[in-house]
CSV table of C-alpha atoms in Angstrom, one decimal:
chain,number,residue,atom,x,y,z
A,24,UNK,CA,93.4,24.2,124.1
A,25,UNK,CA,97.1,24.8,124.8
A,26,UNK,CA,99.6,22.0,125.5
A,27,UNK,CA,103.3,22.6,126.4
A,28,UNK,CA,105.5,20.0,124.9
A,29,UNK,CA,109.1,19.2,125.9
A,30,UNK,CA,111.7,16.9,124.5
A,31,UNK,CA,114.9,15.7,126.1
A,32,UNK,CA,118.3,14.2,125.2
A,33,UNK,CA,118.6,12.4,121.9
A,34,UNK,CA,114.9,12.9,121.2
A,35,UNK,CA,115.3,16.7,121.6
A,36,UNK,CA,118.1,16.6,119.1
A,37,UNK,CA,116.1,14.4,116.7
A,38,UNK,CA,113.1,16.7,116.8
A,39,UNK,CA,115.3,19.8,116.8
A,40,UNK,CA,113.5,21.7,119.6
A,41,UNK,CA,113.5,21.5,123.4
A,42,UNK,CA,110.1,23.0,123.8
A,43,UNK,CA,107.1,23.9,121.8
A,44,UNK,CA,103.5,24.8,122.4
A,45,UNK,CA,100.5,23.4,120.5
A,46,UNK,CA,97.2,25.0,120.2
A,47,UNK,CA,94.7,22.4,119.0
A,48,UNK,CA,91.2,21.2,119.7
A,49,UNK,CA,91.6,17.8,117.9
A,50,UNK,CA,94.1,16.6,120.5
A,51,UNK,CA,92.7,14.1,123.0
A,52,UNK,CA,95.5,12.1,124.4
A,53,UNK,CA,99.3,12.0,124.7
A,54,UNK,CA,99.6,10.0,121.4
A,55,UNK,CA,97.7,12.8,119.6
A,56,UNK,CA,100.2,15.3,121.0
A,57,UNK,CA,103.2,13.3,119.8
A,58,UNK,CA,101.7,12.9,116.3
A,59,UNK,CA,100.9,16.6,116.1
A,60,UNK,CA,104.4,17.8,117.0
A,61,UNK,CA,106.6,15.1,115.5
A,62,UNK,CA,104.8,13.9,112.4
A,63,UNK,CA,106.5,10.6,113.2
A,64,UNK,CA,105.3,7.2,114.2
A,65,UNK,CA,105.5,6.4,117.9
A,66,UNK,CA,108.9,5.2,119.1
A,67,UNK,CA,108.6,2.0,121.1
A,68,UNK,CA,111.3,2.9,123.6
A,69,UNK,CA,110.2,6.4,124.1
A,70,UNK,CA,109.1,7.5,127.6
A,71,UNK,CA,106.3,10.0,128.3
A,72,UNK,CA,105.6,12.3,131.2
A,73,UNK,CA,102.4,14.3,131.8
A,74,UNK,CA,102.8,17.2,134.2
A,75,UNK,CA,106.1,15.7,135.3
A,76,UNK,CA,104.7,12.2,136.2
A,77,UNK,CA,105.2,9.2,134.0
A,78,UNK,CA,102.2,8.6,131.8
A,79,UNK,CA,101.1,6.4,128.9
A,80,UNK,CA,100.3,7.4,125.4
A,81,UNK,CA,96.6,6.9,126.2
A,82,UNK,CA,96.5,9.5,128.9
A,83,UNK,CA,94.0,12.2,128.2
A,84,UNK,CA,95.4,15.7,128.0
A,85,UNK,CA,93.7,18.9,129.1
A,86,UNK,CA,94.3,22.6,128.6
A,87,UNK,CA,97.6,23.8,130.1
A,88,UNK,CA,99.2,20.4,130.5
A,89,UNK,CA,102.9,19.8,130.1
A,90,UNK,CA,103.7,16.8,128.0
A,91,UNK,CA,107.3,15.5,127.8
A,92,UNK,CA,108.9,12.9,125.5
A,93,UNK,CA,112.3,11.4,126.1
A,94,UNK,CA,114.5,8.3,125.5
A,95,UNK,CA,115.3,5.6,128.2
A,96,UNK,CA,116.9,7.3,131.1
A,97,UNK,CA,120.7,6.8,131.8
A,98,UNK,CA,121.4,8.4,135.1
A,99,UNK,CA,123.2,7.1,138.2
B,15,UNK,CA,115.2,12.3,153.7
B,16,UNK,CA,117.2,14.7,151.6
B,17,UNK,CA,117.5,14.7,147.8
B,18,UNK,CA,119.8,17.1,146.0
B,19,UNK,CA,121.0,17.8,142.5
B,20,UNK,CA,124.5,19.4,142.1
B,21,UNK,CA,126.1,21.1,139.2
B,22,UNK,CA,129.6,21.0,140.9
B,23,UNK,CA,131.9,18.3,142.3
B,24,UNK,CA,130.9,17.0,145.7
B,25,UNK,CA,132.6,14.8,148.3
B,26,UNK,CA,130.2,11.9,149.1
B,27,UNK,CA,132.0,11.0,152.3
B,28,UNK,CA,131.7,14.6,153.7
B,29,UNK,CA,128.0,14.6,152.6
B,30,UNK,CA,127.4,11.4,154.6
B,31,UNK,CA,129.0,12.6,157.8
B,32,UNK,CA,127.4,16.1,157.6
B,33,UNK,CA,124.0,14.6,157.0
B,34,UNK,CA,124.4,12.0,159.7
B,35,UNK,CA,125.5,14.6,162.3
B,36,UNK,CA,122.5,16.8,161.5
B,37,UNK,CA,119.8,14.1,161.2
B,38,UNK,CA,120.7,11.1,163.3
B,39,UNK,CA,121.6,10.4,167.0
B,40,UNK,CA,124.5,8.1,167.9
B,41,UNK,CA,123.2,4.8,169.2
B,42,UNK,CA,119.9,5.1,167.3
B,43,UNK,CA,120.9,3.3,164.0
B,44,UNK,CA,122.8,0.0,163.6
B,45,UNK,CA,123.3,0.0,159.9
B,46,UNK,CA,124.3,2.3,157.1
B,47,UNK,CA,124.6,1.2,153.4
B,48,UNK,CA,126.1,3.5,150.8
B,49,UNK,CA,126.5,3.4,147.1
B,50,UNK,CA,128.7,5.9,145.2
B,51,UNK,CA,128.8,5.9,141.4
B,52,UNK,CA,131.8,7.5,139.8
B,53,UNK,CA,132.6,8.5,136.3
B,54,UNK,CA,135.0,6.1,134.6
B,55,UNK,CA,137.5,7.2,131.9
B,56,UNK,CA,136.3,4.3,129.7
B,57,UNK,CA,132.9,3.0,128.6
B,58,UNK,CA,131.9,0.3,126.1
B,59,UNK,CA,135.6,-0.1,125.1
B,60,UNK,CA,136.3,3.6,124.4
B,61,UNK,CA,138.2,6.2,126.4
B,62,UNK,CA,135.9,8.9,127.6
B,63,UNK,CA,137.1,12.5,128.1
B,64,UNK,CA,134.0,14.0,129.7
B,65,UNK,CA,130.3,13.7,130.1
B,66,UNK,CA,127.2,15.9,130.1
B,67,UNK,CA,124.3,15.0,132.4
B,68,UNK,CA,121.0,16.3,131.1
B,69,UNK,CA,117.9,16.2,133.3
B,70,UNK,CA,114.3,17.4,133.5
B,71,UNK,CA,114.2,20.1,136.1
B,72,UNK,CA,111.2,19.7,138.3
B,73,UNK,CA,110.4,16.1,137.3
B,74,UNK,CA,113.8,14.7,138.2
B,75,UNK,CA,113.6,15.9,141.8
B,76,UNK,CA,110.0,14.8,142.0
B,77,UNK,CA,110.7,11.3,140.7
B,78,UNK,CA,113.7,10.9,143.1
B,79,UNK,CA,111.7,12.0,146.1
B,80,UNK,CA,108.9,9.7,145.2
B,81,UNK,CA,111.2,6.6,144.8
B,82,UNK,CA,113.2,7.3,147.9
B,83,UNK,CA,110.1,7.9,149.9
B,84,UNK,CA,108.7,4.6,148.7
B,85,UNK,CA,111.8,2.8,149.8
B,86,UNK,CA,111.9,4.5,153.2
B,87,UNK,CA,108.4,3.2,153.8
B,88,UNK,CA,108.9,-0.3,152.5
B,89,UNK,CA,112.1,-0.8,154.5
B,90,UNK,CA,111.3,1.3,157.5
B,91,UNK,CA,114.4,3.4,157.1
B,92,UNK,CA,115.5,6.0,159.6
B,93,UNK,CA,117.0,8.3,157.0
B,94,UNK,CA,118.0,8.5,153.4
B,95,UNK,CA,120.3,10.8,151.4
B,96,UNK,CA,120.6,11.1,147.6
B,97,UNK,CA,122.9,13.5,145.8
B,98,UNK,CA,123.2,13.4,142.0
B,99,UNK,CA,125.3,15.5,139.6
B,100,UNK,CA,123.9,17.4,136.6
B,101,UNK,CA,125.8,19.2,133.9
B,102,UNK,CA,129.4,18.6,133.0
B,103,UNK,CA,131.2,15.8,134.7
B,104,UNK,CA,134.8,14.6,134.3
B,105,UNK,CA,136.3,11.1,134.8
B,106,UNK,CA,137.0,10.3,138.5
B,107,UNK,CA,134.2,12.6,139.7
B,108,UNK,CA,131.4,11.1,141.7
B,109,UNK,CA,128.0,11.1,139.9
B,110,UNK,CA,125.6,9.7,142.5
B,111,UNK,CA,125.5,9.0,146.2
B,112,UNK,CA,122.8,7.0,147.9
B,113,UNK,CA,123.1,6.5,151.7
B,114,UNK,CA,120.5,5.0,154.0
B,115,UNK,CA,120.3,4.3,157.7
B,116,UNK,CA,118.3,1.6,159.5
B,117,UNK,CA,118.2,-0.4,162.8
B,118,UNK,CA,119.4,-3.7,161.2
B,119,UNK,CA,121.4,-4.5,158.1
B,120,UNK,CA,118.8,-6.2,155.9
B,121,UNK,CA,116.7,-3.0,155.5
B,122,UNK,CA,119.7,-0.8,154.5
B,123,UNK,CA,121.1,-3.3,152.1
B,124,UNK,CA,117.7,-3.8,150.4
B,125,UNK,CA,116.9,-0.1,150.3
B,126,UNK,CA,120.3,1.1,149.0
B,127,UNK,CA,120.1,-1.2,146.0
B,128,UNK,CA,116.4,-0.7,145.5
B,129,UNK,CA,116.9,3.1,145.4
B,130,UNK,CA,119.8,2.8,142.9
B,131,UNK,CA,117.9,0.5,140.6
B,132,UNK,CA,114.8,2.7,140.7
B,133,UNK,CA,116.9,5.8,140.0
B,134,UNK,CA,118.7,4.1,137.1
B,135,UNK,CA,115.5,3.0,135.5
B,136,UNK,CA,113.1,5.9,136.2
B,137,UNK,CA,114.9,9.1,137.2
B,138,UNK,CA,115.1,11.5,134.2
B,139,UNK,CA,118.8,11.9,133.6
B,140,UNK,CA,120.6,11.3,130.3
B,141,UNK,CA,124.3,11.0,129.8
B,142,UNK,CA,126.1,12.2,126.7
B,143,UNK,CA,129.8,11.2,126.4
B,144,UNK,CA,132.6,13.0,124.7
B,145,UNK,CA,135.2,10.5,123.6
B,146,UNK,CA,138.9,10.9,123.7
B,147,UNK,CA,139.4,10.1,120.0
B,148,UNK,CA,137.5,13.3,119.0
B,149,UNK,CA,135.0,11.2,117.1
B,150,UNK,CA,132.3,13.5,118.6
B,151,UNK,CA,129.7,13.1,121.3
B,152,UNK,CA,127.4,10.1,121.8
B,153,UNK,CA,124.3,9.5,124.0
B,154,UNK,CA,124.6,6.6,126.4
B,155,UNK,CA,121.8,4.4,124.9
B,156,UNK,CA,120.7,2.5,128.0
B,157,UNK,CA,121.9,1.6,131.5
B,158,UNK,CA,123.3,-1.8,132.1
B,159,UNK,CA,121.1,-4.0,134.3
B,160,UNK,CA,122.1,-4.0,138.0
B,161,UNK,CA,120.6,-7.1,139.3
C,11,UNK,CA,142.6,-5.9,149.7
C,12,UNK,CA,143.1,-4.8,153.3
C,13,UNK,CA,141.7,-6.4,156.5
C,14,UNK,CA,142.2,-4.9,159.9
C,15,UNK,CA,141.1,-5.4,163.5
C,16,UNK,CA,141.0,-2.3,165.7
C,17,UNK,CA,140.8,-2.0,169.5
C,18,UNK,CA,140.1,1.7,169.2
C,19,UNK,CA,137.4,3.9,167.6
C,20,UNK,CA,137.8,4.5,163.9
C,21,UNK,CA,136.2,6.8,161.4
C,22,UNK,CA,134.9,4.6,158.5
C,23,UNK,CA,134.6,7.5,156.1
C,24,UNK,CA,138.2,8.6,156.7
C,25,UNK,CA,139.3,4.9,156.3
C,26,UNK,CA,137.5,4.8,152.9
C,27,UNK,CA,139.0,7.9,151.5
C,28,UNK,CA,142.5,7.1,152.8
C,29,UNK,CA,142.4,3.6,151.3
C,30,UNK,CA,140.9,4.8,148.0
C,31,UNK,CA,143.6,7.4,147.6
C,32,UNK,CA,146.4,4.9,148.2
C,33,UNK,CA,145.0,2.0,146.2
C,34,UNK,CA,142.8,3.2,143.4
C,35,UNK,CA,143.2,5.6,140.5
C,36,UNK,CA,140.5,8.2,139.6
C,37,UNK,CA,138.6,7.1,136.5
C,38,UNK,CA,139.3,3.4,137.0
C,39,UNK,CA,136.3,2.3,139.1
C,40,UNK,CA,132.7,3.1,138.5
C,41,UNK,CA,131.1,1.8,141.7
C,42,UNK,CA,131.7,1.7,145.4
C,43,UNK,CA,129.4,0.0,147.9
C,44,UNK,CA,129.8,0.4,151.6
C,45,UNK,CA,128.3,-1.1,154.7
C,46,UNK,CA,128.9,0.3,158.2
C,47,UNK,CA,127.6,-1.4,161.3
C,48,UNK,CA,127.2,0.7,164.4
C,49,UNK,CA,126.6,-0.2,168.0
C,50,UNK,CA,123.0,0.7,169.0
C,51,UNK,CA,122.1,1.7,172.5
C,52,UNK,CA,119.3,-0.9,172.5
C,53,UNK,CA,119.0,-4.6,171.6
C,54,UNK,CA,116.2,-7.1,172.0
C,55,UNK,CA,114.1,-4.6,173.8
C,56,UNK,CA,116.8,-3.6,176.4
C,57,UNK,CA,119.0,-0.6,176.8
C,58,UNK,CA,122.6,-1.5,176.3
C,59,UNK,CA,125.4,0.4,178.0
C,60,UNK,CA,128.5,-1.2,176.5
C,61,UNK,CA,129.8,-4.2,174.7
C,62,UNK,CA,132.8,-6.4,174.6
C,63,UNK,CA,133.9,-8.0,171.3
C,64,UNK,CA,135.9,-11.2,171.9
C,65,UNK,CA,137.7,-12.8,168.9
C,66,UNK,CA,140.1,-15.6,168.1
C,67,UNK,CA,143.5,-13.9,167.3
C,68,UNK,CA,145.0,-15.5,164.2
C,69,UNK,CA,141.9,-17.3,163.1
C,70,UNK,CA,139.7,-14.2,162.8
C,71,UNK,CA,142.1,-12.4,160.5
C,72,UNK,CA,142.6,-15.6,158.5
C,73,UNK,CA,138.9,-16.2,158.1
C,74,UNK,CA,138.2,-12.6,157.1
C,75,UNK,CA,141.0,-12.7,154.5
C,76,UNK,CA,139.7,-15.9,153.1
C,77,UNK,CA,136.1,-14.7,152.7
C,78,UNK,CA,137.0,-11.3,151.3
C,79,UNK,CA,139.4,-13.0,148.9
C,80,UNK,CA,136.7,-15.3,147.7
C,81,UNK,CA,134.3,-12.4,147.1
C,82,UNK,CA,136.9,-10.4,145.2
C,83,UNK,CA,137.4,-13.4,142.9
C,84,UNK,CA,133.7,-14.2,142.4
C,85,UNK,CA,132.8,-10.5,141.7
C,86,UNK,CA,135.9,-9.4,140.0
C,87,UNK,CA,136.4,-6.6,142.5
C,88,UNK,CA,139.1,-3.9,142.1
C,89,UNK,CA,139.6,-3.5,145.8
C,90,UNK,CA,138.1,-4.4,149.2
C,91,UNK,CA,138.5,-2.9,152.6
C,92,UNK,CA,137.3,-4.5,155.9
C,93,UNK,CA,137.8,-2.9,159.4
C,94,UNK,CA,136.4,-4.6,162.5
C,95,UNK,CA,136.5,-3.5,166.1
C,96,UNK,CA,137.6,-5.8,168.9
C,97,UNK,CA,137.5,-5.3,172.7
C,98,UNK,CA,135.3,-2.7,174.4
C,99,UNK,CA,132.8,-0.8,172.2
C,100,UNK,CA,130.3,1.9,173.3
C,101,UNK,CA,126.9,2.8,171.7
C,102,UNK,CA,127.2,5.0,168.7
C,103,UNK,CA,130.7,3.7,167.8
C,104,UNK,CA,131.2,1.9,164.5
C,105,UNK,CA,131.8,-1.9,164.7
C,106,UNK,CA,132.4,-2.9,161.2
C,107,UNK,CA,133.2,-1.3,157.8
C,108,UNK,CA,133.0,-3.2,154.5
C,109,UNK,CA,133.9,-1.1,151.4
C,110,UNK,CA,134.3,-2.6,147.9
C,111,UNK,CA,135.1,-1.1,144.5
C,112,UNK,CA,134.3,-2.4,141.0
C,113,UNK,CA,133.7,-1.2,137.4
C,114,UNK,CA,129.9,-1.6,137.5
C,115,UNK,CA,127.4,-1.5,140.3
C,116,UNK,CA,126.1,-5.1,140.3
C,117,UNK,CA,129.5,-6.5,141.4
C,118,UNK,CA,129.9,-4.0,144.3
C,119,UNK,CA,126.4,-4.4,145.6
C,120,UNK,CA,126.7,-8.2,145.4
C,121,UNK,CA,130.1,-8.3,147.1
C,122,UNK,CA,129.4,-5.9,149.9
C,123,UNK,CA,126.4,-7.9,151.1
C,124,UNK,CA,128.1,-11.2,150.5
C,125,UNK,CA,131.1,-10.2,152.6
C,126,UNK,CA,128.9,-8.9,155.4
C,127,UNK,CA,126.8,-12.1,155.5
C,128,UNK,CA,129.9,-14.3,155.4
C,129,UNK,CA,131.5,-12.2,158.1
C,130,UNK,CA,128.3,-12.4,160.3
C,131,UNK,CA,128.1,-16.2,159.9
C,132,UNK,CA,131.7,-17.3,159.9
C,133,UNK,CA,134.2,-14.7,161.3
C,134,UNK,CA,135.0,-15.7,164.9
C,135,UNK,CA,133.7,-12.7,166.9
C,136,UNK,CA,131.5,-12.9,169.9
C,137,UNK,CA,129.5,-10.0,171.5
C,138,UNK,CA,128.9,-9.7,175.2
C,139,UNK,CA,126.5,-6.9,176.2
C,140,UNK,CA,126.4,-4.9,179.4
C,141,UNK,CA,122.8,-3.7,180.0
C,142,UNK,CA,121.8,-0.4,181.4
C,143,UNK,CA,119.7,-1.9,184.2
C,144,UNK,CA,122.7,-3.5,185.9
C,145,UNK,CA,121.3,-6.9,185.5
C,146,UNK,CA,124.7,-8.1,184.4
C,147,UNK,CA,126.4,-9.1,181.2
C,148,UNK,CA,124.9,-11.4,178.5
C,149,UNK,CA,126.3,-13.0,175.4
C,150,UNK,CA,124.5,-12.2,172.2
C,151,UNK,CA,123.2,-15.6,171.3
C,152,UNK,CA,123.0,-15.4,167.5
C,153,UNK,CA,123.1,-12.9,164.7
C,154,UNK,CA,119.8,-12.0,163.1
C,155,UNK,CA,119.5,-13.2,159.5
C,156,UNK,CA,120.4,-10.5,156.9
C,157,UNK,CA,118.8,-11.7,153.8
D,1,UNK,CA,150.6,-36.8,171.5
D,2,UNK,CA,149.9,-33.2,172.6
D,3,UNK,CA,146.9,-31.2,171.6
D,4,UNK,CA,146.4,-27.5,172.4
D,5,UNK,CA,142.7,-26.9,173.2
D,6,UNK,CA,141.0,-23.5,173.2
D,7,UNK,CA,137.6,-22.3,174.2
D,8,UNK,CA,135.9,-19.0,173.4
D,9,UNK,CA,133.1,-16.8,174.6
D,10,UNK,CA,130.2,-18.5,176.4
D,11,UNK,CA,131.8,-21.9,176.0
D,12,UNK,CA,135.0,-20.6,177.6
D,13,UNK,CA,132.9,-19.4,180.6
D,14,UNK,CA,131.0,-22.7,180.8
D,15,UNK,CA,134.2,-24.8,180.6
D,16,UNK,CA,136.0,-22.4,182.9
D,17,UNK,CA,139.3,-22.2,181.0
D,18,UNK,CA,140.4,-20.4,177.9
D,19,UNK,CA,143.2,-22.9,177.0
D,20,UNK,CA,144.3,-26.3,178.1
D,21,UNK,CA,146.7,-28.9,176.7
D,22,UNK,CA,146.0,-32.6,176.5
D,23,UNK,CA,148.5,-35.3,176.4
D,24,UNK,CA,146.8,-38.5,175.2
D,25,UNK,CA,147.3,-41.4,172.8
D,26,UNK,CA,143.7,-42.5,172.8
D,27,UNK,CA,142.6,-39.4,170.9
D,28,UNK,CA,141.8,-39.8,167.2
D,29,UNK,CA,139.6,-37.0,166.2
D,30,UNK,CA,138.1,-33.6,167.3
D,31,UNK,CA,135.2,-35.4,169.0
D,32,UNK,CA,137.6,-37.3,171.2
D,33,UNK,CA,139.3,-34.1,172.1
D,34,UNK,CA,136.0,-32.5,173.2
D,35,UNK,CA,135.0,-35.5,175.3
D,36,UNK,CA,138.5,-35.7,176.9
D,37,UNK,CA,138.5,-32.0,178.0
D,38,UNK,CA,134.8,-31.3,178.6
D,39,UNK,CA,133.4,-34.6,179.9
D,40,UNK,CA,130.1,-33.3,178.4
D,41,UNK,CA,128.0,-34.5,175.4
D,42,UNK,CA,128.6,-32.7,172.1
D,43,UNK,CA,126.8,-29.4,171.8
D,44,UNK,CA,124.7,-29.3,168.6
D,45,UNK,CA,125.4,-25.6,167.9
D,46,UNK,CA,129.1,-25.6,168.8
D,47,UNK,CA,131.6,-24.7,166.1
D,48,UNK,CA,135.0,-26.3,165.8
D,49,UNK,CA,138.3,-25.1,164.4
D,50,UNK,CA,141.4,-27.2,163.7
D,51,UNK,CA,144.6,-25.1,163.3
D,52,UNK,CA,142.4,-22.0,162.9
D,53,UNK,CA,140.3,-23.4,160.1
D,54,UNK,CA,136.7,-24.6,160.5
D,55,UNK,CA,136.6,-28.4,160.9
D,56,UNK,CA,134.1,-31.1,161.8
D,57,UNK,CA,134.1,-33.3,164.8
D,58,UNK,CA,135.3,-36.2,162.6
D,59,UNK,CA,138.5,-34.5,161.6
D,60,UNK,CA,141.6,-36.5,162.6
D,61,UNK,CA,144.0,-34.7,165.0
D,62,UNK,CA,147.8,-35.1,165.0
D,63,UNK,CA,150.5,-34.1,167.5
D,64,UNK,CA,150.8,-30.3,168.0
D,65,UNK,CA,147.4,-29.5,166.6
D,66,UNK,CA,145.4,-26.6,168.0
D,67,UNK,CA,141.7,-27.4,168.4
D,68,UNK,CA,139.2,-24.7,169.3
D,69,UNK,CA,135.6,-24.9,170.4
D,70,UNK,CA,133.2,-22.0,170.4
D,71,UNK,CA,129.5,-21.0,170.1
D,72,UNK,CA,127.9,-19.5,167.0
D,73,UNK,CA,129.7,-16.3,166.0
D,74,UNK,CA,128.1,-12.9,166.5
D,75,UNK,CA,130.3,-10.3,165.0
D,76,UNK,CA,129.6,-7.5,162.5
């Protein structure tokens, strides 16, 4: 299946890309997506969105999903 | 309810009166609470020259709509208006406007603060500051608590 | 800090921008919280045609100054503006404006509400309503709690 | 001594005057002033000001003072 992955702000700079696409059948949840794209341990502060809604690392992903990773938000 | 992202300066007071004239009738509401957040020229002890506001197009609007909608319900608001800047912002420019209208003051005070706190902790915006001392850019790490 | 009683209509949004331009520098403040109370055309289930706001000249101003001053101190505000109507008021007209400026949002949210609650419970103003049904005038007995 | 007495709002209407002056030597505190001008028992909800500051019924009055009586305030 295909997962669209996005990174924002300082996390985007750390990973070095804003968007990527992964094609993998061994990916079950958001945590798997993170590990597949970052090759880094999970960041405690990191926030996660699945199809533009907040989600947890345990959320199951399906073909065509958009998964985003970003640091704590600082708007307003 | 109206939510808007802007990549240019806006005048919050003109937004408020324009919105009120379009959406509310005189005599209907008894209370209006407003918060305007403005870019300072200092932060964490440093002089700040400019700022860039990154966001997550699609999710930011959705998240704002969802949190404003929840507060309208909880507080039985008559109307709510949120405008937020994205992109480059200079000191003295307004970053965020929250304005709410209700029959009595308690609802509007509660809702205005609730919307700002929810926005601060959940709306996908990220600030990157450019300092005056040319030491380079830095991401704002975390919002200060508001309550 | 500026406190003013008005016996004519005023535009709170014009008051805010005028005061801000005179009293504050762009880049200095990060937060502005505002409350505007407006006369409704209904109260306690009745249609209201007009209202008369009695006050205690001399004491009202003194009491407002004292409560705004206390909140400026407590919350370390940069500026505060209060405008309040006296005399005849019609539905849809604004009765009270409270606007405060601070570095961070917590102080301005706290102060704006604190000033309104103190004003509601201690500033010597009394409302007399004239109802639509010509049943005569009635004094508003007591303000509803705001928090 | 002379005390200036003022009434506001519904209390002004009940008493029937906005201002009066009392000339009396038997008056010690705000409560005495109320009794002298109103001939009515003290109203539980009534607010009192002495020289334009909130005061209690026990406050001592002196020559030239302004004492005001009024109902709960309803501004804002």
